[in-house]
Short mmCIF file of C-alpha atoms in Angstrom, two decimals:
data_model
loop_
_atom_site.label_atom_id
_atom_site.label_comp_id
_atom_site.label_asym_id
_atom_site.label_seq_id
_atom_site.Cartn_x
_atom_site.Cartn_y
_atom_site.Cartn_z
CA UNK H 164 130.54 114.84 -0.20
CA UNK H 165 131.31 118.44 -1.04
CA UNK H 166 131.83 120.58 -4.14
CA UNK H 167 133.95 123.42 -3.70
CA UNK H 168 133.68 126.36 -5.93
CA UNK H 169 136.36 129.03 -6.20
CA UNK H 170 133.83 132.19 -5.91
CA UNK H 171 129.58 132.40 -4.92
CA UNK H 172 128.97 133.72 -8.90
CA UNK H 173 126.15 131.86 -10.86
CA UNK H 174 128.40 130.94 -13.11
CA UNK H 175 130.99 129.28 -10.99
CA UNK H 176 127.98 127.89 -8.53
CA UNK H 177 126.40 126.00 -11.55
CA UNK H 178 129.83 125.05 -13.63
CA UNK H 179 131.33 124.04 -10.83
CA UNK H 180 129.58 121.76 -9.11
CA UNK H 181 127.59 118.31 -9.59
CA UNK H 182 124.02 118.09 -8.57
CA UNK H 183 124.81 114.74 -6.69
CA UNK H 184 127.25 116.92 -4.42
CA UNK H 185 126.56 119.37 -1.73
CA UNK H 186 128.18 122.59 -2.91
CA UNK H 187 129.88 125.14 -0.62
CA UNK H 188 131.58 128.25 -1.69
CA UNK H 189 134.80 130.51 -0.82
CA UNK H 190 135.19 133.86 -0.30
CA UNK H 191 136.77 136.60 2.39
CA UNK H 192 134.15 139.14 2.48
CA UNK H 193 130.15 139.80 2.47
CA UNK H 194 129.09 136.99 4.03
CA UNK H 195 125.67 137.43 4.21
CA UNK H 196 125.57 138.29 0.58
CA UNK H 197 127.69 135.01 -0.44
CA UNK H 198 125.79 132.84 1.63
CA UNK H 199 122.63 134.15 0.30
CA UNK H 200 123.79 133.27 -3.49
CA UNK H 201 124.99 130.12 -2.13
CA UNK H 202 121.63 129.41 -0.91
CA UNK H 203 120.14 130.17 -4.08
CA UNK H 204 122.22 126.59 -5.29
CA UNK H 205 121.99 125.03 -2.43
CA UNK H 206 118.24 125.11 -1.33
CA UNK H 207 118.65 122.59 1.16
CA UNK H 208 121.05 121.86 4.13
CA UNK H 209 124.09 122.98 5.95
CA UNK H 210 125.97 126.91 3.93
CA UNK H 211 129.53 126.60 4.08
CA UNK H 212 132.25 128.73 3.36
CA UNK H 213 135.13 126.15 2.27
CA UNK H 214 137.91 128.81 2.04
CA UNK H 215 137.47 131.98 4.09
CA UNK H 216 140.36 133.94 2.70
CA UNK H 217 141.12 136.35 5.66
CA UNK H 218 144.36 137.14 3.83
CA UNK H 219 146.33 136.81 0.80
CA UNK H 220 149.64 135.51 -1.20
CA UNK H 221 151.97 137.71 -2.38
CA UNK H 222 154.16 138.07 -5.82
CA UNK H 223 157.55 139.27 -6.16
CA UNK H 224 157.93 142.71 -7.13
CA UNK H 225 154.56 143.72 -5.82
CA UNK H 226 153.53 144.50 -2.19
CA UNK H 227 153.01 142.87 0.93
CA UNK H 228 148.98 141.76 0.95
CA UNK H 229 146.97 142.52 4.45
CA UNK H 230 143.48 142.65 5.27
CA UNK H 231 142.17 144.48 8.26
CA UNK H 232 141.95 142.72 11.12
CA UNK H 233 138.19 144.52 12.10
CA UNK H 234 137.07 143.69 9.01
CA UNK H 235 138.07 140.02 8.61
CA UNK H 236 136.48 139.57 12.23
CA UNK H 237 133.23 141.12 11.45
CA UNK H 238 132.90 138.84 8.17
CA UNK H 239 133.95 135.69 10.29
CA UNK H 240 131.17 137.00 12.79
CA UNK H 241 128.31 137.54 10.27
CA UNK H 242 129.22 134.09 8.80
CA UNK H 243 129.18 132.14 12.02
CA UNK H 244 126.07 134.17 13.28
CA UNK H 245 124.50 132.84 9.87
CA UNK H 246 124.79 129.18 11.11
CA UNK H 247 127.10 128.26 8.76
CA UNK H 248 130.31 126.22 9.04
CA UNK H 249 133.98 127.54 8.15
CA UNK H 250 137.30 126.48 7.14
CA UNK H 251 140.17 129.38 7.73
CA UNK H 252 141.80 129.53 4.96
CA UNK H 253 144.69 130.22 6.05
CA UNK H 254 144.89 129.55 9.66
CA UNK H 255 148.70 129.14 9.22
CA UNK H 256 150.21 129.85 5.87
CA UNK H 257 153.73 128.97 6.11
CA UNK H 258 156.86 128.64 3.80
CA UNK H 259 157.01 128.06 0.14
CA UNK H 260 160.28 126.47 0.99
CA UNK H 261 163.13 125.23 -1.88
CA UNK H 262 161.30 125.78 -5.45
CA UNK H 263 157.89 124.65 -4.62
CA UNK H 264 155.94 128.11 -4.58
CA UNK H 265 153.80 128.36 -7.33
CA UNK H 266 152.64 131.13 -9.71
CA UNK H 267 149.41 132.80 -11.43
CA UNK H 268 149.20 134.12 -15.51
CA UNK H 269 146.41 136.00 -16.38
CA UNK H 270 148.43 137.71 -19.04
CA UNK H 271 151.42 138.60 -16.90
CA UNK H 272 153.22 136.07 -14.93
CA UNK H 273 153.32 136.64 -11.17
CA UNK H 274 155.84 134.02 -9.35
CA UNK H 275 154.59 133.43 -5.69
CA UNK H 276 157.58 134.61 -3.58
CA UNK H 277 158.69 132.14 -0.80
CA UNK H 278 156.96 133.28 2.47
CA UNK H 279 153.49 131.94 2.50
CA UNK H 280 152.54 134.22 5.50
CA UNK H 281 149.37 135.12 4.06
CA UNK H 282 148.61 138.01 7.02
CA UNK H 283 147.06 134.65 8.60
CA UNK H 284 146.18 134.23 12.28
CA UNK H 285 149.36 132.43 12.75
CA UNK H 286 152.68 134.16 11.33
CA UNK H 287 154.87 132.21 8.81
CA UNK H 288 157.17 131.07 12.15
CA UNK H 289 153.58 130.16 13.98
CA UNK H 290 153.30 133.29 16.55
CA UNK H 291 149.82 133.96 17.31
CA UNK H 292 148.86 137.75 15.41
CA UNK H 293 146.21 140.46 16.71
CA UNK H 294 143.97 138.83 13.83
CA UNK H 295 144.49 135.47 15.82
CA UNK H 296 143.27 137.21 18.91
CA UNK H 297 140.18 138.73 17.24
CA UNK H 298 139.14 135.64 15.47
CA UNK H 299 139.43 133.56 18.95
CA UNK H 300 136.76 136.23 20.53
CA UNK H 301 134.39 135.74 17.57
CA UNK H 302 134.50 132.03 17.58
CA UNK H 303 134.20 132.10 21.28
CA UNK H 304 130.76 133.22 20.89
CA UNK H 305 129.51 130.28 18.94
CA UNK H 306 131.62 127.56 20.31
CA UNK H 307 133.73 126.46 23.19
CA UNK H 308 137.33 127.56 22.67
CA UNK H 309 140.41 126.21 25.14
CA UNK H 310 141.63 127.95 27.63
CA UNK H 311 144.89 127.49 26.90
CA UNK H 312 146.30 130.55 25.41
CA UNK H 313 150.01 130.93 23.48
CA UNK H 314 152.21 132.78 24.13
CA UNK H 315 154.19 134.93 21.51
CA UNK H 316 158.07 134.28 21.53
CA UNK H 317 160.78 136.51 22.20
CA UNK H 318 163.25 137.98 19.44
CA UNK H 319 164.56 136.10 17.42
CA UNK H 320 168.66 135.34 18.01
CA UNK H 321 171.03 136.84 15.89
CA UNK H 322 173.96 134.56 15.14
CA UNK H 323 177.16 136.40 13.25
CA UNK H 324 178.09 134.77 10.16
CA UNK H 325 181.50 135.05 7.82
CA UNK H 326 181.32 133.87 4.48
CA UNK H 327 184.67 132.81 3.63
CA UNK H 328 184.92 130.85 0.02
CA UNK H 329 183.53 131.30 -3.19
CA UNK H 330 183.09 129.23 -6.78
CA UNK H 331 181.23 130.67 -9.88
CA UNK H 332 178.74 128.49 -11.28
CA UNK H 333 180.55 127.95 -14.48
CA UNK H 334 183.68 126.83 -12.82
CA UNK H 335 181.21 124.54 -10.69
CA UNK H 336 179.26 122.54 -13.76
CA UNK H 337 182.97 122.30 -15.67
CA UNK H 338 184.59 120.33 -12.84
CA UNK H 339 184.65 116.90 -14.10
CA UNK H 340 183.20 115.25 -11.23
CA UNK H 341 180.54 118.08 -10.37
CA UNK H 342 177.82 117.05 -8.10
CA UNK H 343 175.34 119.38 -9.66
CA UNK H 344 174.31 117.64 -12.74
CA UNK H 345 175.73 115.96 -16.09
CA UNK H 346 175.46 117.54 -19.67
CA UNK H 347 173.02 115.93 -22.08
CA UNK H 348 173.33 116.46 -25.94
CA UNK H 349 170.29 117.25 -27.91
CA UNK H 350 169.34 117.65 -31.46
CA UNK H 351 166.69 120.02 -31.12
CA UNK H 352 165.70 122.52 -28.14
CA UNK H 353 164.14 120.96 -25.28
CA UNK H 354 161.94 121.89 -22.43
CA UNK H 355 162.86 120.61 -19.06
CA UNK H 356 160.20 117.98 -18.75
CA UNK H 357 161.71 116.33 -21.24
CA UNK H 358 164.68 115.65 -19.15
CA UNK H 359 162.86 114.71 -15.73
CA UNK H 360 163.28 118.20 -14.49
CA UNK H 361 160.58 119.75 -12.93
CA UNK H 362 161.97 122.79 -10.83
CA UNK H 363 164.67 125.28 -10.29
CA UNK H 364 167.47 125.61 -12.62
CA UNK H 365 169.39 124.45 -15.53
CA UNK H 366 172.12 125.50 -17.81
CA UNK H 367 171.51 125.52 -21.92
CA UNK H 368 174.66 125.37 -24.20
CA UNK H 369 175.16 125.74 -27.62
CA UNK H 370 178.20 127.03 -30.21
CA UNK H 371 177.08 129.82 -32.24
CA UNK H 372 179.02 130.87 -35.04
CA UNK H 373 178.02 134.90 -35.40
CA UNK H 374 176.54 137.15 -33.29
CA UNK H 375 172.30 138.56 -34.43
CA UNK H 376 168.98 137.73 -32.67
CA UNK H 377 168.17 135.53 -30.83
CA UNK H 378 165.04 134.10 -30.41
CA UNK H 379 162.62 131.67 -28.61
CA UNK H 380 158.89 131.00 -29.39
CA UNK H 381 158.57 131.56 -25.52
CA UNK H 382 160.95 132.22 -22.34
CA UNK H 383 159.97 130.00 -18.87
CA UNK H 384 160.13 131.73 -16.79
CA UNK H 385 163.90 133.81 -16.26
CA UNK H 386 167.26 133.22 -18.76
CA UNK H 387 170.32 134.87 -18.15
CA UNK H 388 172.19 134.93 -21.42
CA UNK H 389 175.85 134.42 -21.26
CA UNK H 390 178.76 133.98 -24.27
CA UNK H 391 182.16 132.88 -23.36
CA UNK H 392 181.18 133.46 -19.98
CA UNK H 393 180.48 137.45 -20.55
CA UNK H 394 176.70 138.42 -19.69
CA UNK H 395 174.56 139.57 -22.24
CA UNK H 396 171.46 140.28 -20.77
CA UNK H 397 168.61 138.87 -19.52
CA UNK H 398 164.94 137.72 -20.82
CA UNK H 399 162.32 137.59 -18.61
CA UNK H 400 158.64 136.15 -18.70
CA UNK H 401 156.91 138.84 -16.52
CA UNK H 402 157.96 140.94 -19.12
CA UNK H 403 156.78 139.07 -22.44
CA UNK H 404 160.85 138.75 -23.32
CA UNK H 405 161.78 136.33 -26.04
CA UNK H 406 164.66 138.13 -27.99
CA UNK H 407 168.23 139.22 -27.52
CA UNK H 408 171.00 140.44 -29.49
CA UNK H 409 173.98 138.51 -29.14
CA UNK H 410 177.26 141.04 -30.20
CA UNK H 411 179.63 138.18 -31.41
CA UNK H 412 179.48 133.99 -31.57
CA UNK H 413 181.02 132.16 -29.16
CA UNK H 414 180.12 129.21 -26.64
CA UNK H 415 175.84 130.50 -26.06
CA UNK H 416 175.42 129.08 -22.12
CA UNK H 417 172.01 130.45 -20.46
CA UNK H 418 171.29 129.91 -17.21
CA UNK H 419 167.19 129.17 -16.94
CA UNK H 420 165.14 129.44 -13.81
CA UNK H 421 161.77 127.59 -13.47
CA UNK H 422 160.10 130.29 -10.98
CA UNK H 423 157.21 128.36 -10.22
CA UNK H 424 154.26 126.46 -11.82
CA UNK H 425 151.15 128.32 -12.59
CA UNK H 426 148.62 127.22 -10.68
CA UNK H 427 145.41 128.33 -11.73
CA UNK H 428 144.10 128.55 -15.52
CA UNK H 429 144.91 127.57 -18.85
CA UNK H 430 148.61 127.67 -18.17
CA UNK H 431 148.30 124.78 -15.52
CA UNK H 432 150.45 121.80 -16.59
CA UNK H 433 152.69 123.85 -19.44
CA UNK H 434 156.48 123.02 -20.01
CA UNK H 435 159.34 124.77 -18.16
CA UNK H 436 162.58 126.11 -20.00
CA UNK H 437 163.26 127.30 -23.13
CA UNK H 438 160.37 126.96 -25.33
CA UNK H 439 161.42 126.46 -29.08
CA UNK H 440 162.28 127.02 -32.12
CA UNK H 441 165.44 128.59 -31.06
CA UNK H 442 166.27 131.23 -33.72
CA UNK H 443 169.55 133.19 -34.42
CA UNK H 444 168.64 135.66 -37.51
CA UNK H 445 165.71 133.56 -38.61
CA UNK H 446 167.82 130.27 -38.60
CA UNK H 447 167.22 127.32 -36.08
CA UNK H 448 169.86 126.53 -33.52
CA UNK H 449 169.53 122.35 -33.32
CA UNK H 450 172.41 121.17 -31.35
CA UNK H 451 172.47 121.79 -27.76
CA UNK H 452 173.65 120.48 -24.39
CA UNK H 453 171.45 120.81 -21.27
CA UNK H 454 172.48 120.07 -17.73
CA UNK H 455 169.52 120.28 -15.15
CA UNK H 456 170.99 121.73 -11.92
CA UNK H 457 170.88 119.29 -8.87
CA UNK H 458 169.91 122.43 -6.40
CA UNK H 459 167.48 121.09 -4.35
CA UNK H 460 169.92 120.56 -1.29
CA UNK H 461 173.18 121.85 -1.51
CA UNK H 462 176.05 121.57 1.04
CA UNK H 463 179.67 122.72 1.31
CA UNK H 464 180.94 119.94 0.54
CA UNK H 465 179.24 119.05 -2.58
CA UNK H 466 180.34 122.36 -3.80
CA UNK H 467 184.54 122.59 -2.09
CA UNK H 468 185.13 118.70 -1.50
CA UNK H 469 185.62 119.91 1.90
CA UNK H 470 184.73 122.17 4.91
CA UNK H 471 187.97 123.95 4.95
CA UNK H 472 188.44 127.02 3.38
CA UNK H 473 191.95 126.55 2.37
CA UNK H 474 191.47 123.37 0.41
CA UNK H 475 189.21 123.89 -3.09
CA UNK H 476 188.17 121.27 -5.54
CA UNK H 477 186.97 124.16 -8.09
CA UNK H 478 189.43 126.17 -10.09
CA UNK H 479 188.36 129.85 -9.11
CA UNK H 480 187.28 128.71 -5.42
CA UNK H 481 188.48 131.89 -3.15
CA UNK H 482 188.97 131.66 0.13
CA UNK H 483 189.04 135.14 2.52
CA UNK H 484 188.57 135.78 6.05
CA UNK H 485 185.43 137.63 4.68
CA UNK H 486 183.79 138.22 1.00
CA UNK H 487 183.07 141.99 0.09
CA UNK H 488 180.41 141.10 -2.75
CA UNK H 489 179.61 138.05 -4.65
CA UNK H 490 179.35 138.35 -8.44
CA UNK H 491 176.82 135.80 -9.63
CA UNK H 492 175.87 133.61 -10.64
CA UNK H 493 178.22 131.94 -8.17
CA UNK H 494 178.11 129.82 -4.88
CA UNK H 495 179.52 131.66 -1.39
CA UNK H 496 179.35 130.11 1.33
CA UNK H 497 180.24 130.04 5.33
CA UNK H 498 179.39 128.93 9.00
CA UNK H 499 177.70 130.23 11.91
CA UNK H 500 177.65 129.12 15.46
CA UNK H 501 174.49 128.94 18.20
CA UNK H 502 174.34 127.81 21.49
CA UNK H 503 170.72 126.15 21.13
CA UNK H 504 168.40 125.70 18.13
CA UNK H 505 165.76 128.67 17.88
CA UNK H 506 164.00 130.12 14.64
CA UNK H 507 165.47 132.77 12.74
CA UNK H 508 165.13 135.00 10.29
CA UNK H 509 167.66 135.55 7.74
CA UNK H 510 167.97 138.52 5.80
CA UNK H 511 168.52 139.29 2.54
CA UNK H 512 168.40 142.49 2.00
CA UNK H 513 171.41 144.23 -0.47
CA UNK H 514 171.38 140.58 -2.38
CA UNK H 515 170.17 140.10 -5.45
CA UNK H 516 168.13 137.06 -6.73
CA UNK H 517 168.95 133.22 -5.73
CA UNK H 518 168.57 130.81 -2.76
CA UNK H 519 169.88 129.83 0.72
CA UNK H 520 170.63 126.79 2.33
CA UNK H 521 171.14 125.87 5.64
CA UNK H 522 172.73 122.85 6.63
CA UNK H 523 171.83 121.60 3.07
CA UNK H 524 168.25 122.60 3.14
CA UNK H 525 167.05 124.81 0.65
CA UNK H 526 165.27 127.63 2.40
CA UNK H 527 163.28 129.23 -0.69
CA UNK H 528 164.46 132.03 -3.10
CA UNK H 529 165.18 135.68 -2.19
CA UNK H 530 165.10 138.73 -5.10
CA UNK H 531 165.56 142.40 -4.86
CA UNK H 532 162.59 143.19 -5.91
CA UNK H 533 160.75 142.45 -2.85
CA UNK H 534 158.59 142.48 -0.93
CA UNK H 535 160.09 140.54 1.40
CA UNK H 536 163.92 140.59 2.20
CA UNK H 537 163.58 137.89 5.31
CA UNK H 538 164.09 134.32 5.18
CA UNK H 539 162.68 131.88 7.74
CA UNK H 540 164.92 129.47 8.98
CA UNK H 541 163.34 126.90 11.15
CA UNK H 542 164.77 125.46 14.40
CA UNK H 543 164.74 122.13 13.60
CA UNK H 544 167.02 122.70 10.47
CA UNK H 545 169.60 124.12 12.97
CA UNK H 546 172.04 121.92 15.17
CA UNK H 547 174.07 123.16 17.94
CA UNK H 548 177.26 124.74 17.64
CA UNK H 549 178.48 124.96 14.03
CA UNK H 550 175.90 125.58 11.02
CA UNK H 551 176.44 126.32 7.65
CA UNK H 552 175.29 128.43 5.11
CA UNK H 553 175.18 128.35 1.13
CA UNK H 554 174.13 131.31 -1.19
CA UNK H 555 173.16 130.94 -4.74
CA UNK H 556 173.41 134.50 -5.80
CA UNK H 557 172.30 134.73 -9.84
CA UNK H 558 172.93 138.39 -10.04
CA UNK H 559 175.01 140.39 -7.83
CA UNK H 560 175.14 140.57 -3.90
CA UNK H 561 177.32 144.30 -3.69
CA UNK H 562 177.23 143.04 0.11
CA UNK H 563 178.27 139.43 1.10
CA UNK H 564 177.45 140.12 4.74
CA UNK H 565 175.14 138.02 6.30
CA UNK H 566 172.53 138.97 8.79
CA UNK H 567 170.07 137.36 10.84
CA UNK H 568 167.17 140.12 12.12
CA UNK H 569 165.35 139.65 15.20
CA UNK H 570 161.55 139.22 13.62
CA UNK H 571 160.23 138.69 9.85
CA UNK H 572 160.55 141.66 7.20
CA UNK H 573 157.99 140.80 4.87
CA UNK H 574 157.82 144.20 2.78
CA UNK H 575 155.87 147.06 2.40
CA UNK H 576 152.16 147.52 2.31
CA UNK H 577 149.70 149.33 0.06
CA UNK H 578 148.63 151.41 2.85
#
């Protein structure tokens, strides 16, 4: 059995292993140096890099991470020349579909983006990259490689889409038979984990008699605050926000987003949602209603009760030949037609923040912060003929235009 450590340092190799288990290490550069450090702690037996980091993942608001093809290939060559074994992390990264992305928190919360392309040898959509061919040449020096070579795909199709209906989140959840969930009353401010709701969005609601400073112990991870349906402001965990001024009393509604579970360090396992106490000018608010939103899958029929834009179940649902903009939080929907299933890339340029669903499948999150401005749409979720698309826009999309583009755009890099 193996005992993998995060990095080959004296402390991690000592603290992250057991005497009866074979030690390995994880790194992405300086292979000879790191293998030598591993050998100090593992005097006999094979050397192994359990995770050879040939790229990195991205966070919202940062750049798209890439690594030098030449340097990564040289580090892999050094590792194999030393006779060590290797596991590529990643060969193919893939996608954090739906609400499955993680996050880091080392004093500042950083949510991982939807794409997990990772600058890996195989791209998010499975295409061989320049790094793939460089790694193949290196591996061929030490072991047989298949004669078969993958071919690059043609540019993705770009079908046209028309959004022809929209309904606000407030109206959708107020519907008597809303499929988005049910309200539950509480005599205290509950974390979402108390409701068995472990990812996505929820709405908190309370009546407040006057304005004042509203504060929480902590917001995990993003809270949009409304009074009687009018926006007041946003509390963001990554900005360490925990308080906001309410101008008056009224019906307080807060749309809370769990932006991803912390997957490393002391924050693992923490509860999500609004963390109490909730205070208004120092006085605790104890009476709450909470609605965990059922957004893992979302279709036009769930929101509007029909696939025909002229017939709507929600009071403020709007039909138009084409929507010019989306004032969130709201759901917008439409259809597009394809002749044959193929991988597509949906552009999110010009949108605010939210999630996209195609044929009920949650593609994942988008955010104008970037870096990525496309979402990968895998061919298996598409069907010949009419396909439907639903957007949950939590902010504002100045343009409701839907565009598919020929290839992925994962954002700017740092060089």
